[in-house]
PDB file of C-alpha atoms and ligand atoms in Angstrom:
ATOM      1  CA  MET X 254      84.629  94.525 148.419  1.00 51.00           C
ATOM      2  CA  SER X 255      86.351  96.621 146.522  1.00 51.00           C
ATOM      3  CA  GLY X 256      85.404 100.865 145.763  1.00 60.00           C
ATOM      4  CA  LYS X 257      85.530 103.319 149.013  1.00 81.00           C
ATOM      5  CA  SER X 258      84.104 102.216 151.661  1.00 90.00           C
ATOM      6  CA  LEU X 259      82.017 104.800 154.729  1.00 94.00           C
ATOM      7  CA  LEU X 260      82.644 103.719 158.138  1.00 97.00           C
ATOM      8  CA  LEU X 261      79.245 104.315 159.862  1.00 97.00           C
ATOM      9  CA  LYS X 262      78.458 102.700 163.736  1.00 98.00           C
ATOM     10  CA  VAL X 263      75.014 102.140 164.663  1.00 98.00           C
ATOM     11  CA  ILE X 264      74.992 100.858 168.625  1.00 98.00           C
ATOM     12  CA  LEU X 265      72.439  98.349 169.800  1.00 98.00           C
ATOM     13  CA  LEU X 266      70.866  99.643 173.104  1.00 98.00           C
ATOM     14  CA  GLY X 267      67.922  98.184 174.955  1.00 98.00           C
ATOM     15  CA  ASP X 268      67.614  95.888 178.879  1.00 98.00           C
ATOM     16  CA  GLY X 269      69.490  93.489 179.723  1.00 97.00           C
ATOM     17  CA  GLY X 270      68.489  90.088 177.933  1.00 97.00           C
ATOM     18  CA  VAL X 271      67.115  90.488 175.290  1.00 98.00           C
ATOM     19  CA  GLY X 272      69.459  89.536 172.076  1.00 98.00           C
ATOM     20  CA  LYS X 273      71.906  92.361 172.014  1.00 98.00           C
ATOM     21  CA  SER X 274      74.640  90.482 171.590  1.00 97.00           C
ATOM     22  CA  SER X 275      72.588  87.939 169.733  1.00 98.00           C
ATOM     23  CA  LEU X 276      72.300  89.635 166.740  1.00 98.00           C
ATOM     24  CA  MET X 277      75.807  91.262 166.100  1.00 98.00           C
ATOM     25  CA  ASN X 278      76.771  87.972 166.300  1.00 97.00           C
ATOM     26  CA  ARG X 279      74.257  86.446 164.060  1.00 98.00           C
ATOM     27  CA  TYR X 280      74.902  89.200 161.194  1.00 98.00           C
ATOM     28  CA  VAL X 281      78.506  89.375 161.458  1.00 98.00           C
ATOM     29  CA  THR X 282      79.540  85.643 162.818  1.00 97.00           C
ATOM     30  CA  ASN X 283      76.069  83.551 161.606  1.00 97.00           C
ATOM     31  CA  LYS X 284      75.938  82.406 165.175  1.00 97.00           C
ATOM     32  CA  PHE X 285      73.748  81.787 168.017  1.00 97.00           C
ATOM     33  CA  ASP X 286      74.215  81.094 171.361  1.00 95.00           C
ATOM     34  CA  SER X 287      71.245  79.848 173.667  1.00 93.00           C
ATOM     35  CA  GLN X 288      73.972  80.212 176.450  1.00 90.00           C
ATOM     36  CA  ALA X 289      75.134  83.709 176.101  1.00 86.00           C
ATOM     37  CA  PHE X 290      76.854  85.688 179.030  1.00 87.00           C
ATOM     38  CA  HIS X 291      75.619  89.590 180.549  1.00 90.00           C
ATOM     39  CA  THR X 292      78.153  92.568 178.103  1.00 89.00           C
ATOM     40  CA  ILE X 293      79.850  93.490 180.781  1.00 91.00           C
ATOM     41  CA  GLY X 294      79.890  96.993 179.364  1.00 87.00           C
ATOM     42  CA  VAL X 295      80.438  97.455 175.674  1.00 92.00           C
ATOM     43  CA  GLU X 296      82.034  95.558 172.523  1.00 94.00           C
ATOM     44  CA  PHE X 297      82.350  96.466 168.797  1.00 96.00           C
ATOM     45  CA  LEU X 298      82.738  93.933 166.072  1.00 96.00           C
ATOM     46  CA  ASN X 299      82.571  95.231 162.095  1.00 97.00           C
ATOM     47  CA  ARG X 300      81.194  94.249 158.631  1.00 97.00           C
ATOM     48  CA  ASP X 301      80.965  95.429 155.239  1.00 97.00           C
ATOM     49  CA  LEU X 302      78.476  95.675 153.173  1.00 96.00           C
ATOM     50  CA  GLU X 303      77.733  96.927 150.012  1.00 95.00           C
ATOM     51  CA  VAL X 304      72.787  99.046 150.241  1.00 94.00           C
ATOM     52  CA  ASP X 305      71.700 100.480 147.352  1.00 91.00           C
ATOM     53  CA  GLY X 306      74.898 100.961 145.220  1.00 92.00           C
ATOM     54  CA  ARG X 307      76.425 102.228 148.456  1.00 93.00           C
ATOM     55  CA  PHE X 308      80.030 100.450 149.761  1.00 96.00           C
ATOM     56  CA  VAL X 309      79.642 100.073 153.935  1.00 96.00           C
ATOM     57  CA  THR X 310      81.747  99.929 156.630  1.00 97.00           C
ATOM     58  CA  LEU X 311      79.263  99.066 159.776  1.00 97.00           C
ATOM     59  CA  GLN X 312      80.551  99.823 162.565  1.00 98.00           C
ATOM     60  CA  ILE X 313      77.588  97.731 165.594  1.00 98.00           C
ATOM     61  CA  TRP X 314      78.436  98.591 169.176  1.00 98.00           C
ATOM     62  CA  ASP X 315      77.437  95.841 171.597  1.00 97.00           C
ATOM     63  CA  THR X 316      76.455  97.412 174.779  1.00 96.00           C
ATOM     64  CA  ALA X 317      75.334  96.072 178.129  1.00 95.00           C
ATOM     65  CA  GLY X 318      71.850  96.385 178.853  1.00 94.00           C
ATOM     66  CA  GLN X 319      72.210  96.069 182.641  1.00 94.00           C
ATOM     67  CA  GLU X 320      71.404  99.079 184.616  1.00 93.00           C
ATOM     68  CA  ARG X 321      74.733  98.364 186.690  1.00 94.00           C
ATOM     69  CA  PHE X 322      76.752  99.058 183.518  1.00 94.00           C
ATOM     70  CA  LYS X 323      75.907 102.521 183.245  1.00 95.00           C
ATOM     71  CA  SER X 324      78.713 104.158 183.444  1.00 95.00           C
ATOM     72  CA  LEU X 325      80.562 101.722 181.630  1.00 95.00           C
ATOM     73  CA  ARG X 326      78.429 102.075 178.502  1.00 95.00           C
ATOM     74  CA  THR X 327      77.587 106.222 178.038  1.00 97.00           C
ATOM     75  CA  PRO X 328      80.875 107.101 176.760  1.00 96.00           C
ATOM     76  CA  PHE X 329      80.522 105.311 173.648  1.00 97.00           C
ATOM     77  CA  TYR X 330      77.410 106.643 172.624  1.00 97.00           C
ATOM     78  CA  ARG X 331      78.842 109.918 171.475  1.00 97.00           C
ATOM     79  CA  GLY X 332      79.362 109.528 166.865  1.00 97.00           C
ATOM     80  CA  ALA X 333      77.073 106.807 166.371  1.00 98.00           C
ATOM     81  CA  ASP X 334      75.741 107.397 163.390  1.00 97.00           C
ATOM     82  CA  CYS X 335      72.271 104.717 164.271  1.00 98.00           C
ATOM     83  CA  CYS X 336      70.824 103.946 167.397  1.00 98.00           C
ATOM     84  CA  LEU X 337      68.742 100.757 166.388  1.00 98.00           C
ATOM     85  CA  LEU X 338      66.818 100.693 170.216  1.00 98.00           C
ATOM     86  CA  THR X 339      65.667  96.914 171.494  1.00 98.00           C
ATOM     87  CA  PHE X 340      63.389  95.160 173.257  1.00 98.00           C
ATOM     88  CA  SER X 341      62.229  91.534 173.191  1.00 98.00           C
ATOM     89  CA  VAL X 342      58.662  90.770 172.444  1.00 98.00           C
ATOM     90  CA  ASP X 343      58.337  88.314 175.844  1.00 98.00           C
ATOM     91  CA  ASP X 344      59.090  90.705 177.310  1.00 98.00           C
ATOM     92  CA  ARG X 345      56.373  93.596 178.174  1.00 98.00           C
ATOM     93  CA  GLN X 346      58.495  95.539 180.208  1.00 98.00           C
ATOM     94  CA  SER X 347      62.007  95.744 177.873  1.00 98.00           C
ATOM     95  CA  PHE X 348      58.569  97.681 176.005  1.00 98.00           C
ATOM     96  CA  GLU X 349      57.992 100.227 178.456  1.00 98.00           C
ATOM     97  CA  ASN X 350      61.582 100.932 178.351  1.00 98.00           C
ATOM     98  CA  LEU X 351      62.484 101.928 174.870  1.00 98.00           C
ATOM     99  CA  ALA X 352      61.975 106.192 175.516  1.00 97.00           C
ATOM    100  CA  ASN X 353      64.473 105.117 178.771  1.00 98.00           C
ATOM    101  CA  TRP X 354      66.455 104.493 176.260  1.00 98.00           C
ATOM    102  CA  GLN X 355      65.658 107.091 173.853  1.00 98.00           C
ATOM    103  CA  LYS X 356      66.446 109.187 176.310  1.00 97.00           C
ATOM    104  CA  GLU X 357      69.715 108.101 177.679  1.00 98.00           C
ATOM    105  CA  PHE X 358      71.466 108.020 173.755  1.00 98.00           C
ATOM    106  CA  ILE X 359      69.851 111.502 173.480  1.00 98.00           C
ATOM    107  CA  TYR X 360      71.556 112.793 176.173  1.00 98.00           C
ATOM    108  CA  TYR X 361      75.020 110.999 176.238  1.00 98.00           C
ATOM    109  CA  ALA X 362      75.089 110.797 172.335  1.00 98.00           C
ATOM    110  CA  ASP X 363      74.829 114.521 172.882  1.00 97.00           C
ATOM    111  CA  VAL X 364      72.807 114.615 169.880  1.00 96.00           C
ATOM    112  CA  LYS X 365      71.457 118.166 168.726  1.00 94.00           C
ATOM    113  CA  ASP X 366      68.392 117.445 166.565  1.00 93.00           C
ATOM    114  CA  PRO X 367      66.881 114.842 168.365  1.00 94.00           C
ATOM    115  CA  GLU X 368      63.964 114.920 165.545  1.00 92.00           C
ATOM    116  CA  HIS X 369      65.375 114.322 162.095  1.00 92.00           C
ATOM    117  CA  PHE X 370      68.327 111.008 164.432  1.00 96.00           C
ATOM    118  CA  PRO X 371      68.084 107.842 162.851  1.00 97.00           C
ATOM    119  CA  PHE X 372      67.015 105.287 164.902  1.00 98.00           C
ATOM    120  CA  VAL X 373      65.358 102.112 163.937  1.00 98.00           C
ATOM    121  CA  VAL X 374      63.921 100.150 166.551  1.00 98.00           C
ATOM    122  CA  LEU X 375      63.670  96.210 166.679  1.00 98.00           C
ATOM    123  CA  GLY X 376      61.545  93.688 168.495  1.00 98.00           C
ATOM    124  CA  ASN X 377      63.391  90.899 168.793  1.00 98.00           C
ATOM    125  CA  LYS X 378      62.340  87.085 170.337  1.00 98.00           C
ATOM    126  CA  VAL X 379      59.524  86.805 167.592  1.00 98.00           C
ATOM    127  CA  ASP X 380      60.628  82.880 167.198  1.00 98.00           C
ATOM    128  CA  LYS X 381      59.155  82.539 171.101  1.00 97.00           C
ATOM    129  CA  GLU X 382      55.150  82.102 171.411  1.00 95.00           C
ATOM    130  CA  ASP X 383      55.183  83.420 174.485  1.00 96.00           C
ATOM    131  CA  ARG X 384      54.350  87.455 173.315  1.00 98.00           C
ATOM    132  CA  GLN X 385      53.360  90.177 175.349  1.00 98.00           C
ATOM    133  CA  VAL X 386      53.853  92.298 172.729  1.00 98.00           C
ATOM    134  CA  THR X 387      52.111  92.719 169.702  1.00 98.00           C
ATOM    135  CA  THR X 388      53.320  94.188 166.304  1.00 98.00           C
ATOM    136  CA  GLU X 389      50.456  96.412 166.441  1.00 98.00           C
ATOM    137  CA  GLU X 390      51.394  98.050 169.532  1.00 98.00           C
ATOM    138  CA  ALA X 391      54.799  98.916 168.477  1.00 98.00           C
ATOM    139  CA  GLN X 392      53.740  99.477 165.378  1.00 98.00           C
ATOM    140  CA  ALA X 393      52.305 102.768 166.963  1.00 98.00           C
ATOM    141  CA  TRP X 394      54.676 103.899 169.624  1.00 98.00           C
ATOM    142  CA  CYS X 395      57.330 103.784 167.203  1.00 98.00           C
ATOM    143  CA  MET X 396      55.533 105.957 165.124  1.00 97.00           C
ATOM    144  CA  GLU X 397      53.970 108.464 168.121  1.00 97.00           C
ATOM    145  CA  ASN X 398      57.561 108.886 168.850  1.00 95.00           C
ATOM    146  CA  GLY X 399      59.220 109.874 165.825  1.00 94.00           C
ATOM    147  CA  ASP X 400      58.520 107.361 163.148  1.00 95.00           C
ATOM    148  CA  TYR X 401      60.958 105.072 163.130  1.00 97.00           C
ATOM    149  CA  PRO X 402      61.109 102.112 161.615  1.00 98.00           C
ATOM    150  CA  TYR X 403      60.116  98.616 163.208  1.00 98.00           C
ATOM    151  CA  LEU X 404      61.271  95.321 162.421  1.00 98.00           C
ATOM    152  CA  GLU X 405      60.621  92.109 163.743  1.00 98.00           C
ATOM    153  CA  THR X 406      63.971  90.148 164.576  1.00 98.00           C
ATOM    154  CA  SER X 407      64.625  86.714 166.303  1.00 98.00           C
ATOM    155  CA  ALA X 408      68.733  86.292 166.050  1.00 98.00           C
ATOM    156  CA  LYS X 409      67.625  82.151 166.962  1.00 98.00           C
ATOM    157  CA  ASP X 410      65.939  82.160 163.646  1.00 98.00           C
ATOM    158  CA  ASP X 411      68.133  84.678 162.082  1.00 98.00           C
ATOM    159  CA  THR X 412      64.838  86.305 160.804  1.00 98.00           C
ATOM    160  CA  ASN X 413      65.259  90.079 159.789  1.00 98.00           C
ATOM    161  CA  VAL X 414      68.371  90.120 161.863  1.00 98.00           C
ATOM    162  CA  THR X 415      70.530  91.416 158.034  1.00 98.00           C
ATOM    163  CA  VAL X 416      66.955  93.082 156.792  1.00 98.00           C
ATOM    164  CA  ALA X 417      67.932  95.012 160.441  1.00 98.00           C
ATOM    165  CA  PHE X 418      71.248  95.825 159.820  1.00 98.00           C
ATOM    166  CA  GLU X 419      70.751  96.896 156.143  1.00 97.00           C
ATOM    167  CA  GLU X 420      67.529 100.073 156.828  1.00 97.00           C
ATOM    168  CA  ALA X 421      69.709 101.259 159.836  1.00 98.00           C
ATOM    169  CA  VAL X 422      72.562 101.732 157.384  1.00 97.00           C
ATOM    170  CA  ARG X 423      69.216 103.385 154.861  1.00 97.00           C
ATOM    171  CA  GLN X 424      68.273 105.554 157.486  1.00 96.00           C
ATOM    172  CA  VAL X 425      71.496 106.973 158.069  1.00 96.00           C
ATOM    173  CA  LEU X 426      72.419 107.524 154.717  1.00 94.00           C
ATOM    174  CA  ALA X 427      69.194 109.101 154.404  1.00 92.00           C
ATOM    175  CA  VAL X 428      69.662 111.349 157.122  1.00 88.00           C
ATOM    176  CA  GLU X 429      73.129 111.909 155.161  1.00 83.00           C
ATOM    177  CA  GLU X 430      71.274 113.055 151.520  1.00 81.00           C
ATOM    178  CA  GLN X 431      68.320 114.917 153.475  1.00 80.00           C
ATOM    179  CA  LEU X 432      71.103 117.143 154.578  1.00 77.00           C
ATOM    180  CA  GLU X 433      72.970 117.291 152.083  1.00 77.00           C
ATOM    181  CA  HIS X 434      70.935 118.777 150.078  1.00 76.00           C
ATOM    182  CA  CYS X 435      69.950 121.037 152.486  1.00 75.00           C
ATOM    183  CA  MET X 436      73.230 122.162 152.261  1.00 72.00           C
ATOM    184  CA  LEU X 437      73.363 122.456 148.112  1.00 69.00           C
ATOM    185  CA  GLY X 438      71.665 126.621 148.818  1.00 60.00           C
ATOM    186  CA  HIS X 439      67.949 125.417 150.970  1.00 57.00           C
ATOM    187  CA  THR X 440      67.301 126.451 154.558  1.00 54.00           C
ATOM    188  CA  ILE X 441      66.150 123.429 156.775  1.00 52.00           C
ATOM    189  CA  ASP X 442      63.478 123.821 158.504  1.00 53.00           C
ATOM    190  CA  LEU X 443      63.078 122.736 161.175  1.00 51.00           C
ATOM    191  CA  ASN X 444      59.478 123.359 162.498  1.00 52.00           C
ATOM    192  CA  SER X 445      58.528 120.903 159.275  1.00 49.00           C
ATOM    193  CA  GLY X 446      58.888 117.969 161.092  1.00 46.00           C
ATOM    194  CA  SER X 447      60.165 116.176 158.340  1.00 46.00           C
ATOM    195  CA  LYS X 448      61.948 113.142 158.740  1.00 48.00           C
ATOM    196  CA  ALA X 449      64.575 111.259 156.354  1.00 46.00           C
ATOM    197  CA  GLY X 450      63.587 110.044 152.588  1.00 44.00           C
ATOM    198  CA  SER X 451      61.740 112.959 153.160  1.00 45.00           C
ATOM    199  CA  SER X 452      62.073 117.102 152.198  1.00 45.00           C
ATOM    200  CA  CYS X 453      63.139 119.091 154.642  1.00 47.00           C
ATOM    201  CA  CYS X 454      63.747 122.110 152.440  1.00 46.00           C
TER     202      CYS X 454
HETATM  203  N1  GTP B 505      64.554  82.284 171.578  1.00 97.01           N
HETATM  204  C1  GTP B 505      65.474  83.700 171.677  1.00 97.01           C
HETATM  205  N2  GTP B 505      66.671  83.928 172.544  1.00 97.01           N
HETATM  206  C2  GTP B 505      67.264  84.272 172.247  1.00 97.01           C
HETATM  207  C3  GTP B 505      67.386  85.106 171.368  1.00 97.01           C
HETATM  208  N3  GTP B 505      68.009  86.430 171.094  1.00 97.01           N
HETATM  209  C4  GTP B 505      68.857  86.551 172.331  1.00 97.01           C
HETATM  210  N4  GTP B 505      68.298  84.786 173.085  1.00 97.01           N
HETATM  211  C5  GTP B 505      68.894  84.730 174.399  1.00 97.01           C
HETATM  212  O1  GTP B 505      67.898  85.858 175.541  1.00 97.01           O
HETATM  213  C6  GTP B 505      69.211  85.869 176.576  1.00 97.01           C
HETATM  214  C7  GTP B 505      69.783  86.916 176.148  1.00 97.01           C
HETATM  215  O2  GTP B 505      70.873  87.259 175.121  1.00 97.01           O
HETATM  216  P1  GTP B 505      72.033  88.641 174.243  1.00 97.01           P
HETATM  217  O3  GTP B 505      71.894  88.485 173.535  1.00 97.01           O
HETATM  218  O4  GTP B 505      73.124  88.252 175.450  1.00 97.01           O
HETATM  219  O5  GTP B 505      71.692  90.044 175.305  1.00 97.01           O
HETATM  220  P2  GTP B 505      71.444  90.975 175.689  1.00 97.01           P
HETATM  221  O6  GTP B 505      70.803  92.199 175.625  1.00 97.01           O
HETATM  222  O7  GTP B 505      72.839  91.042 175.212  1.00 97.01           O
HETATM  223  O8  GTP B 505      71.801  90.888 176.663  1.00 97.01           O
HETATM  224  P3  GTP B 505      73.370  92.123 178.102  1.00 97.01           P
HETATM  225  O9  GTP B 505      73.912  91.902 178.099  1.00 97.01           O
HETATM  226  O10 GTP B 505      72.772  91.461 178.379  1.00 97.01           O
HETATM  227  O11 GTP B 505      72.144  93.418 177.856  1.00 97.01           O
HETATM  228  C8  GTP B 505      70.307  85.094 175.745  1.00 97.01           C
HETATM  229  O12 GTP B 505      70.884  83.238 176.406  1.00 97.01           O
HETATM  230  C9  GTP B 505      70.165  84.631 173.975  1.00 97.01           C
HETATM  231  O13 GTP B 505      70.437  83.437 173.637  1.00 97.01           O
HETATM  232  C10 GTP B 505      66.024  85.219 170.565  1.00 97.01           C
HETATM  233  O14 GTP B 505      65.896  85.903 168.672  1.00 97.01           O
HETATM  234  N5  GTP B 505      65.315  84.284 170.130  1.00 97.01           N
END
């Protein structure tokens, strides 16, 4: 890939076993392991891509979702440009824990302006038939908690995996554009509730 590349750090958070490592591995290596082991701490992989004419090196950080690894994962939240909040559609508890993951990220990443931070929500394992969370309720959660994009993925079938990571990049670029626009002589109205892609001024 030619041209100057923008380095973006995205981080996958969610309960143990929802498929974070599998999503990262499917996207970067196009492989799926049906016997994947739990992550201990964090791991990361890079992939270059082009989104809307911008060259990006995506640094994807995969974290350990199990509670006992909390102190190993949280130091890596700082500097993330986007957070992919992940649950599994066949695991209701993982959906109900999304708000805790969102809070944990905001706290340890020390996000100064949570309202404008780009989160993307992923409902993984849509290939499974024993769903416990409907598309509509996941969309409603996203709407209520920050109007976040919601994508249903399957690392197993490679459904929406590329789309999900590209959406993360689009969200970051939209926030950056908005900030640049605001810094060009406009005032940011933090009370306007504006989101990525809409006017902040
Ligand atoms: N059917 C199905 N199984 C999946 C999918 N994604 C992951 N799995 C399986 O779910 C299990 C857990 O996947 P991981 O990717 O290790 O989950 P994780 O979120 O990284 O787990 P932690 O490392 O503990 O946080 C593995 O057995 C995977 O093969 C999917 O899209 N569909």
